[in-house]
Tab-separated table of C-alpha atoms in Angstrom:
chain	number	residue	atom	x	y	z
J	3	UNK	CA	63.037	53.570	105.285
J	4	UNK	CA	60.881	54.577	102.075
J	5	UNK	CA	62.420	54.802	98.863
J	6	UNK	CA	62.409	56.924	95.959
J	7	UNK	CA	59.551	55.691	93.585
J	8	UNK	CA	60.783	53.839	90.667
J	9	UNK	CA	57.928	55.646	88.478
J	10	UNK	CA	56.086	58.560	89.134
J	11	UNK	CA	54.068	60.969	86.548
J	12	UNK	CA	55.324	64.160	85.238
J	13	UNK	CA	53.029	66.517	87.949
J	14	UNK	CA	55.086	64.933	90.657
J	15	UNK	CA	58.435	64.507	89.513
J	16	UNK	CA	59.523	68.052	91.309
J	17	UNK	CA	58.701	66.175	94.363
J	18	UNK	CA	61.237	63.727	93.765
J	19	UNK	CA	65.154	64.116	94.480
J	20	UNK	CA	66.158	61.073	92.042
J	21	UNK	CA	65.104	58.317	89.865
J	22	UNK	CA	65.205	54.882	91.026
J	23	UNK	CA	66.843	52.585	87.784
J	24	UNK	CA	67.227	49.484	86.853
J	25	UNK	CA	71.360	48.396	86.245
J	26	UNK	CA	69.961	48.283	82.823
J	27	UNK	CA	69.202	51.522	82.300
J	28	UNK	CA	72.213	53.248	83.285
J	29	UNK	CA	73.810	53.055	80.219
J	30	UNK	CA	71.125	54.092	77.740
J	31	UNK	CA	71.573	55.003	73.867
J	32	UNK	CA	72.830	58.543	73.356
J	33	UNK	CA	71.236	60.835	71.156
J	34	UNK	CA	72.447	60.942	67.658
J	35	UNK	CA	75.784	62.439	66.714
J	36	UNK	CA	76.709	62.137	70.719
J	37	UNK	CA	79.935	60.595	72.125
J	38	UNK	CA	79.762	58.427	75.333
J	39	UNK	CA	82.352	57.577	76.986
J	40	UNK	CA	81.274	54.295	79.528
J	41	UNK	CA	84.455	54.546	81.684
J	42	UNK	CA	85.798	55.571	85.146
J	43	UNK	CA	88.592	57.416	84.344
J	44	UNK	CA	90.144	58.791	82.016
J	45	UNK	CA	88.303	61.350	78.731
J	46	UNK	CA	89.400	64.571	79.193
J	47	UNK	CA	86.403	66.900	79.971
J	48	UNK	CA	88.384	70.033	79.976
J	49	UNK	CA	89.013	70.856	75.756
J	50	UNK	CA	90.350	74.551	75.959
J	51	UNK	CA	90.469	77.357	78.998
J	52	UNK	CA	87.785	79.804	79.825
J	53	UNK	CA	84.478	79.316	81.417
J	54	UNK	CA	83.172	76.381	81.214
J	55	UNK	CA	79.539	74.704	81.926
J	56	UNK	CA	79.310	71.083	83.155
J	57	UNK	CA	75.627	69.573	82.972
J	58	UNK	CA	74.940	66.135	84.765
J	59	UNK	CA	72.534	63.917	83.060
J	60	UNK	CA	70.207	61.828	85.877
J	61	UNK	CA	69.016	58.995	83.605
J	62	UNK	CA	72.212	58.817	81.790
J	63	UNK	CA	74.714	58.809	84.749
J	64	UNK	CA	76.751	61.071	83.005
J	65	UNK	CA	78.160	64.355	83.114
J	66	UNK	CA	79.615	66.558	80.197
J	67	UNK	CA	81.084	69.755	79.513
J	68	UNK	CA	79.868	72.778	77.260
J	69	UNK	CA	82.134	75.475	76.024
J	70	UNK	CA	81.123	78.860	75.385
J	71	UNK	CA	81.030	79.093	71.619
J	72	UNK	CA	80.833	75.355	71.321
J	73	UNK	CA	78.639	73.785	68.356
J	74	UNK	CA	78.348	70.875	70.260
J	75	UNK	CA	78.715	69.017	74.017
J	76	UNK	CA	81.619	67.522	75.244
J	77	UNK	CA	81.990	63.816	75.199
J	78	UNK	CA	80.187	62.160	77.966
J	79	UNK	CA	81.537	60.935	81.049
J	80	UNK	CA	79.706	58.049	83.137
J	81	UNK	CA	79.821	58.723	86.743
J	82	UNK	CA	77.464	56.033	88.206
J	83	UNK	CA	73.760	55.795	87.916
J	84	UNK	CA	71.401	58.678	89.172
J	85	UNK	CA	73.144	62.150	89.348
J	86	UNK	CA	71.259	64.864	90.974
J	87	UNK	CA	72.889	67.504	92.503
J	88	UNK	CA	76.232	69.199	91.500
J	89	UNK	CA	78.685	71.526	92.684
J	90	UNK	CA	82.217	72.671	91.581
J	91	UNK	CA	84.946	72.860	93.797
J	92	UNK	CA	87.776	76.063	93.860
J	93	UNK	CA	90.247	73.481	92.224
J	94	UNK	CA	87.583	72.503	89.503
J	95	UNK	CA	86.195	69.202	90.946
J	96	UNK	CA	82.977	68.428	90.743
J	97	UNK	CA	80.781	66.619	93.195
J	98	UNK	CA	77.742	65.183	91.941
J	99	UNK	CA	75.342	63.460	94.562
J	100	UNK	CA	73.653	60.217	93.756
J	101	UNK	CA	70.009	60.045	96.260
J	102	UNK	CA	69.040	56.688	95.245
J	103	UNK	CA	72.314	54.985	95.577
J	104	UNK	CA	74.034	56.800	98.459
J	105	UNK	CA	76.989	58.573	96.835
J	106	UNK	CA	78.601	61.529	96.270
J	107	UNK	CA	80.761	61.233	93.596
J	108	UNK	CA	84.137	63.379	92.771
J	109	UNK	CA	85.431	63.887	89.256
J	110	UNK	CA	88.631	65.796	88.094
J	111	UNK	CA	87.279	68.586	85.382
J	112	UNK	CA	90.288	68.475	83.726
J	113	UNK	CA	91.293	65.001	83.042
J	114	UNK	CA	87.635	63.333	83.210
J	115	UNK	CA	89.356	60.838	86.017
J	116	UNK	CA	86.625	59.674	88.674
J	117	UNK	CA	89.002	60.618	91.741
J	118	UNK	CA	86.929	58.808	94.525
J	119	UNK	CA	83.158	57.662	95.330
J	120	UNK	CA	82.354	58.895	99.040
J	121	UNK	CA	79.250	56.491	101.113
J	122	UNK	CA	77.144	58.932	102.595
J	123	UNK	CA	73.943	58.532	104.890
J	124	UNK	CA	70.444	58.468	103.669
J	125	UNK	CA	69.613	60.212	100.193
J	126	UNK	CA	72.194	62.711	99.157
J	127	UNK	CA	70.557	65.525	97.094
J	128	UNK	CA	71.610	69.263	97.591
J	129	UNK	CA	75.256	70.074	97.911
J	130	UNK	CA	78.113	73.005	98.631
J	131	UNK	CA	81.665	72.954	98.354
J	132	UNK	CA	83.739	75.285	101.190
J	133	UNK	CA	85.549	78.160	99.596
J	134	UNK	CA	88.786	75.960	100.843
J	135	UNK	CA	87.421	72.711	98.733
J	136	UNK	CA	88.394	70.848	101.972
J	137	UNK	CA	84.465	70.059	102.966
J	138	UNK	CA	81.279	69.189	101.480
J	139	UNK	CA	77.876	69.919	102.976
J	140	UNK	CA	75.015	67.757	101.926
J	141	UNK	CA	71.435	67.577	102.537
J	142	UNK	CA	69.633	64.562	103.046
J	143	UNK	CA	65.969	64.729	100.968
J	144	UNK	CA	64.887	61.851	103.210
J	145	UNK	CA	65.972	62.690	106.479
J	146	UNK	CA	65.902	66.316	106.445
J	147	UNK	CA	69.358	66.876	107.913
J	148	UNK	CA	72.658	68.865	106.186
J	149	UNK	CA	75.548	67.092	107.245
J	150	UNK	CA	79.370	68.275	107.079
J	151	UNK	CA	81.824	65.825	105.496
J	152	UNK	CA	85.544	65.805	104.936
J	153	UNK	CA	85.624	66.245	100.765
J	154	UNK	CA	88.316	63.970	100.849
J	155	UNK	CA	87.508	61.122	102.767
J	156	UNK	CA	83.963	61.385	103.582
J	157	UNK	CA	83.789	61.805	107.412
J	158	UNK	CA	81.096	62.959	108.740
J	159	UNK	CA	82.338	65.892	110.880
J	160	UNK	CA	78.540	67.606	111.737
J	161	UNK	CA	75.422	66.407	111.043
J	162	UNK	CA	72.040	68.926	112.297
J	163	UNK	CA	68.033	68.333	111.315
J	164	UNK	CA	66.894	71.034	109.482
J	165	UNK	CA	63.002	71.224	107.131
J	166	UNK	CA	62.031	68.835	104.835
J	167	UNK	CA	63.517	67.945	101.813
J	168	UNK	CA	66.397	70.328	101.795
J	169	UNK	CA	66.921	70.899	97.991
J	170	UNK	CA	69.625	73.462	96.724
J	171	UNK	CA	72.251	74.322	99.316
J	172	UNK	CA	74.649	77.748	98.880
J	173	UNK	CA	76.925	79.120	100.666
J	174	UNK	CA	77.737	82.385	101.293
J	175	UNK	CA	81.244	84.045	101.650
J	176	UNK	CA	80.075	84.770	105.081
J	177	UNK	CA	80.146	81.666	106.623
J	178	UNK	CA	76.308	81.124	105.768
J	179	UNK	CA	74.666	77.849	104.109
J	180	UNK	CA	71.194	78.561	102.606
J	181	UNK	CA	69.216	75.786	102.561
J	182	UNK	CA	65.831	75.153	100.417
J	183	UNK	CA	63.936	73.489	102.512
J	184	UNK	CA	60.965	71.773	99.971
J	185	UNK	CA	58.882	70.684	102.171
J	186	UNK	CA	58.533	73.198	104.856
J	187	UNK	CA	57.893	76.186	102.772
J	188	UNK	CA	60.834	77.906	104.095
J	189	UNK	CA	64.937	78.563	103.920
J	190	UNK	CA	66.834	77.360	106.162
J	191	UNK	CA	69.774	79.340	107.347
J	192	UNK	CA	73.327	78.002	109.042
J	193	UNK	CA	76.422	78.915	110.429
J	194	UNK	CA	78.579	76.809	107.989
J	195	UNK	CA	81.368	76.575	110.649
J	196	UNK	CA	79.201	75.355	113.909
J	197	UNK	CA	76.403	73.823	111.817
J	198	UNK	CA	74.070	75.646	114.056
J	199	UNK	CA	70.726	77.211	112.921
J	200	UNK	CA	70.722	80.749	112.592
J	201	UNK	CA	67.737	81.510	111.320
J	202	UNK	CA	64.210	80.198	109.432
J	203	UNK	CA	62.999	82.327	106.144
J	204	UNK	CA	59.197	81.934	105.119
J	205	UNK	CA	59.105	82.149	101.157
J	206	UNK	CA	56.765	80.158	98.616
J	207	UNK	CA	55.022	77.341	98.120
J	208	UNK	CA	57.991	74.160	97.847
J	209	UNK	CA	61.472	76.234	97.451
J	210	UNK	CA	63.746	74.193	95.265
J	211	UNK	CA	66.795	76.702	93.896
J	212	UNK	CA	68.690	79.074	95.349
J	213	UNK	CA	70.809	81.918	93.681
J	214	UNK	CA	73.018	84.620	95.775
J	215	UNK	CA	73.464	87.683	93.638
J	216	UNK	CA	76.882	88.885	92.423
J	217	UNK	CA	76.743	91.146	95.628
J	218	UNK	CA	75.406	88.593	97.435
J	219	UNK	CA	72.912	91.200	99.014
J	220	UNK	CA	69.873	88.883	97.748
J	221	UNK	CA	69.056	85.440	97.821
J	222	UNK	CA	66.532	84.443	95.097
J	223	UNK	CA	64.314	81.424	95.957
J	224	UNK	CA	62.424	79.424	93.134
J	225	UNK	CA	59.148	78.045	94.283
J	226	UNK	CA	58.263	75.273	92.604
J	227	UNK	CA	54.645	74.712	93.336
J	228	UNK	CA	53.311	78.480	94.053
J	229	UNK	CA	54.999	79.242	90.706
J	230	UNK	CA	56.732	82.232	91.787
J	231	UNK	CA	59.985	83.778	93.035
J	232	UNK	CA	61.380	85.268	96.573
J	233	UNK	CA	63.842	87.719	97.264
J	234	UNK	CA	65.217	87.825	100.594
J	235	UNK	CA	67.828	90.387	101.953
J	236	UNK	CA	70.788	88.675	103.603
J	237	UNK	CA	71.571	91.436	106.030
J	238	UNK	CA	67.998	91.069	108.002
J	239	UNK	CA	67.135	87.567	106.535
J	240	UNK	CA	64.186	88.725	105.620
J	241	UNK	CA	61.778	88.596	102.326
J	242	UNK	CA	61.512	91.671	100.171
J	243	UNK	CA	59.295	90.239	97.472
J	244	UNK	CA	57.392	87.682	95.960
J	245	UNK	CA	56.963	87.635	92.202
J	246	UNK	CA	55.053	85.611	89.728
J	247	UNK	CA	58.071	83.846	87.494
J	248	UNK	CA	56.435	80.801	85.454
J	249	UNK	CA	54.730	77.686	85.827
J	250	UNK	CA	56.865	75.418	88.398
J	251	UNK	CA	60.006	77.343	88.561
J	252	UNK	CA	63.106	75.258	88.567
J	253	UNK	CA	65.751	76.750	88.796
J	254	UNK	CA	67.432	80.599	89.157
J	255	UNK	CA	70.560	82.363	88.283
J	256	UNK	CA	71.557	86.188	88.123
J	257	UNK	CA	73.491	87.934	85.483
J	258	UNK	CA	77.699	88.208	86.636
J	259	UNK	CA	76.574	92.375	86.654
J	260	UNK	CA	73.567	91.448	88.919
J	261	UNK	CA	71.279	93.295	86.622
J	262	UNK	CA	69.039	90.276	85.498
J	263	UNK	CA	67.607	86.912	87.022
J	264	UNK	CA	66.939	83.784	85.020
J	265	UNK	CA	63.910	81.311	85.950
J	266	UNK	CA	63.606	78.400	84.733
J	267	UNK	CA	60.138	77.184	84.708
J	268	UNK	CA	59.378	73.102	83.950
J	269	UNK	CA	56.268	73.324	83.027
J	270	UNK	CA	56.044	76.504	80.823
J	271	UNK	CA	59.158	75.364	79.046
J	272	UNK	CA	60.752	77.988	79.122
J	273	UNK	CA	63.356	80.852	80.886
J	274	UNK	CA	61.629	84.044	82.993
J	275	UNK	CA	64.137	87.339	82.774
J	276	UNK	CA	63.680	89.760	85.549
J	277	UNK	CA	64.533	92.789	86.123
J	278	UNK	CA	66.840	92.677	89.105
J	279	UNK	CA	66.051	96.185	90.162
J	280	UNK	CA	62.541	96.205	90.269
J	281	UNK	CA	61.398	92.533	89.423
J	282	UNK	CA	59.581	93.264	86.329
J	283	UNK	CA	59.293	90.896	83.116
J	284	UNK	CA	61.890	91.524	81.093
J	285	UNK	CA	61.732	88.661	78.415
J	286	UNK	CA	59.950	85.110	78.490
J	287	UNK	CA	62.790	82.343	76.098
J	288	UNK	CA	61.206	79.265	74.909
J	289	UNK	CA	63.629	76.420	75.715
J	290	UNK	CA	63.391	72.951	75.408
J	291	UNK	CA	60.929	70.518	77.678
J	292	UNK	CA	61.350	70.716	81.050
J	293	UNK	CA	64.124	72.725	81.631
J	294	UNK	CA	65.551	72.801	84.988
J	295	UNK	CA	69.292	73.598	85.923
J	296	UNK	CA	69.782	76.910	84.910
J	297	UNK	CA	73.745	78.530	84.899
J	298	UNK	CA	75.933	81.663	83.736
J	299	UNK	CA	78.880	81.498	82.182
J	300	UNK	CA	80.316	84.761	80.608
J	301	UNK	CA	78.087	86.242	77.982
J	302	UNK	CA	75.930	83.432	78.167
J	303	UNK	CA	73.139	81.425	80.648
J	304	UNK	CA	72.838	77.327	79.870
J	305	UNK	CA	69.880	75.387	80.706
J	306	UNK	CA	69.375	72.136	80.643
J	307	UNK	CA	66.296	70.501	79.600
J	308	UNK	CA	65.527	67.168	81.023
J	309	UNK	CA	62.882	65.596	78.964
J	310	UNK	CA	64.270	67.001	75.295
J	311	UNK	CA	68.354	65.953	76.516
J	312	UNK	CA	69.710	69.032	75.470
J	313	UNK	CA	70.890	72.072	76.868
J	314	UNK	CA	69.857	75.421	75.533
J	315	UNK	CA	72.138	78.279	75.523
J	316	UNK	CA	70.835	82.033	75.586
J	317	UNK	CA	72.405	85.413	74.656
J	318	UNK	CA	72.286	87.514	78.027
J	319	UNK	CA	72.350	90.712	75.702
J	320	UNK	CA	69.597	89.571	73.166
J	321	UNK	CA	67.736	87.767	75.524
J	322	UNK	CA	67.525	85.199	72.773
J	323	UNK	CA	68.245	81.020	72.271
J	324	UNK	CA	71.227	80.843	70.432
J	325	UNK	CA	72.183	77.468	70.613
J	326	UNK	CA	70.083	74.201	71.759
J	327	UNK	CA	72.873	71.395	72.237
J	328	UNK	CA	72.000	67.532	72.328
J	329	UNK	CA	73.551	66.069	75.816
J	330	UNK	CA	72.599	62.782	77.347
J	331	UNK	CA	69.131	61.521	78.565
J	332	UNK	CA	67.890	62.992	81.648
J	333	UNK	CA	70.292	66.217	81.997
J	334	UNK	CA	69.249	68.155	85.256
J	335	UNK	CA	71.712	69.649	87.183
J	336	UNK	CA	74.164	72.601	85.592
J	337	UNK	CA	77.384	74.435	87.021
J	338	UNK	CA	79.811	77.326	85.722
J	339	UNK	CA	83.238	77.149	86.089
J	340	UNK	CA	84.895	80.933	85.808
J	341	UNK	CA	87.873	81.161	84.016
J	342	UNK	CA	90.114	81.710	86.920
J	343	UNK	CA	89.436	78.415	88.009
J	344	UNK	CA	91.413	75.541	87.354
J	345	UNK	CA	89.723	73.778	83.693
């Protein structure tokens, strides 16, 4: 079984699901003026109600909370080395996958309490929660297989092969898990109950996020390598459009009135806004370097930036940065929690 490169250069680091580290580098210094909390339990995330945004931080191990409005991030809450993937459950939890180490890990939002650490199979990357919060689907970047667990014990309960390198996973409140299948140039589409394939969705070169749209009429794919974005209709799984976005798109999001799309591309450093309608260039943000996890919360769409460790927030009515907030080294993945949610 190959691993995950320890080191690799920053052309190929979309290629990669996680960082290998040393048990010396899980703990790194924070950036100045941040709190870290090194601890398994126990700092409240959750501050006030409302929307919140939760951002993981890879080389840190860490995940933290932004508010809308907030001056600042959230103390820091170590979760175990290597974070990748995240996804909120409908009580609040969050899940956060660990590739190199095996793990999925789940945290209570509102108390900061690490509630358990689940073993998985192979290298845990993508993940979805079920609109129940009673299982977990998680794609293995290794083994190119989604696999059903039990969110509360683990258990495998299905396990199918599906492309390479699934990437993002969503589900739909059809019954339907996308999957971003990296390295097969396509999306992968399954019956979330059976596990079965239902269908196979050519799109760009290396799809890596996946966004349904408040209507959830149109999945948006982010390609990473052709440097563009797809549009697929979920009623005949089929593509409607491929437009130019940025250089090694990273992540997508739509506006909670559907009206705009947010790309985030790595290497342009910076956010695409689309047109929903008709796909045209609405605005090009300059956020920090390498952004890649990109999220809505009300008013306002968070990104975070891996190689500057902060998290830029951005005025969905001025199409401006507003806000660039220091979080801990390495943040990649980024979730919304609506305010109807548990905090």
């Amino acid at each position: 079984m190959s691993a995950v490169p320890a080191l690799w250069s920053k052309l190929e680091a979309p290629r990669r699901p996680g960082r290998s580290a040393s048990p010396r580098s899980w703990r790194p210094a924070a950036p100045a003026g941040l709190a870290l909390l090194w601890l398994t339990g126990g700092a409240a995330l959750s501050q006030q109600g409302g929307p919140a945004v939760y951002v993981a931080s890879q080389e840190a191990g860490t995940v933290a909370r932004v508010d809308p409005g907030a001056s600042a991030a959230g103390p820091a809450l170590f979760v175990g080395p290597g974070p990748a993937g995240l996804a909120a459950g409908p009580d609040g939890t969050l899940y956060l996958t660990h590739p190199d180490h095996g793990t999925v890990t789940a945290v209570e939002a509102r108390t900061g309490r690490v509630l358990r650490r689940l073993r998985v199979r192979g290298q845990p990357f993508g993940i979805a929660v079920s609109p129940d919060g009673t299982e977990l689907f998680v794609g293995d970047w290794q083994a190119g297989t989604v696999s059903r667990l039990a969110a509360e014990s683990g258990l495998v309960e299905a396990i199918v092969g599906i492309g390479r390198e699934p990437a993002a996973l969503v589900l739909d409140r059809a019954g339907r898990l996308f999957v971003a299948e990296r390295g097969s140039d396509a999306v992968g589409v399954l019956d979330a109950r059976t596990l079965t394939r239902r269908a196979s969705v050519p799109v760009g070169w290396a799809p890596f996020a996946l966004a349904l749209s408040p209507a959830q009429d149109r999945l948006y794919v982010a390609n990473v390598r052709s440097n563009d974005l797809t549009v697929i209709d979920t009623s005949s799984l089929k593509p409607l459009a491929t437009v130019p976005s940025g250089r090694s798109p990273y992540g997508v999001a739509a506006s909670p009135d559907g009206r705009l799309l947010l790309v985030s591309n790595q290497e342009s450093g910076s956010v695409s806004v689309l047109d929903a309608g008709d796909l045209t260039l609405r605005e090009r943000i300059g956020v920090g370097r390498y952004p890649e996890g990109i999220a809505v919360a009300g008013a306002h769409a968070y990104v975070a930036n891996w190689f500057s460790a902060d998290v830029s927030v951005i005025d969905l009515a001025t199409l401006r940065e507003t806000a660039r907030l220091p979080v801990a080294e390495g943040p990649r993945a980024i979730v919304a929690i609506p305010a109807e949610m548990p905090p």
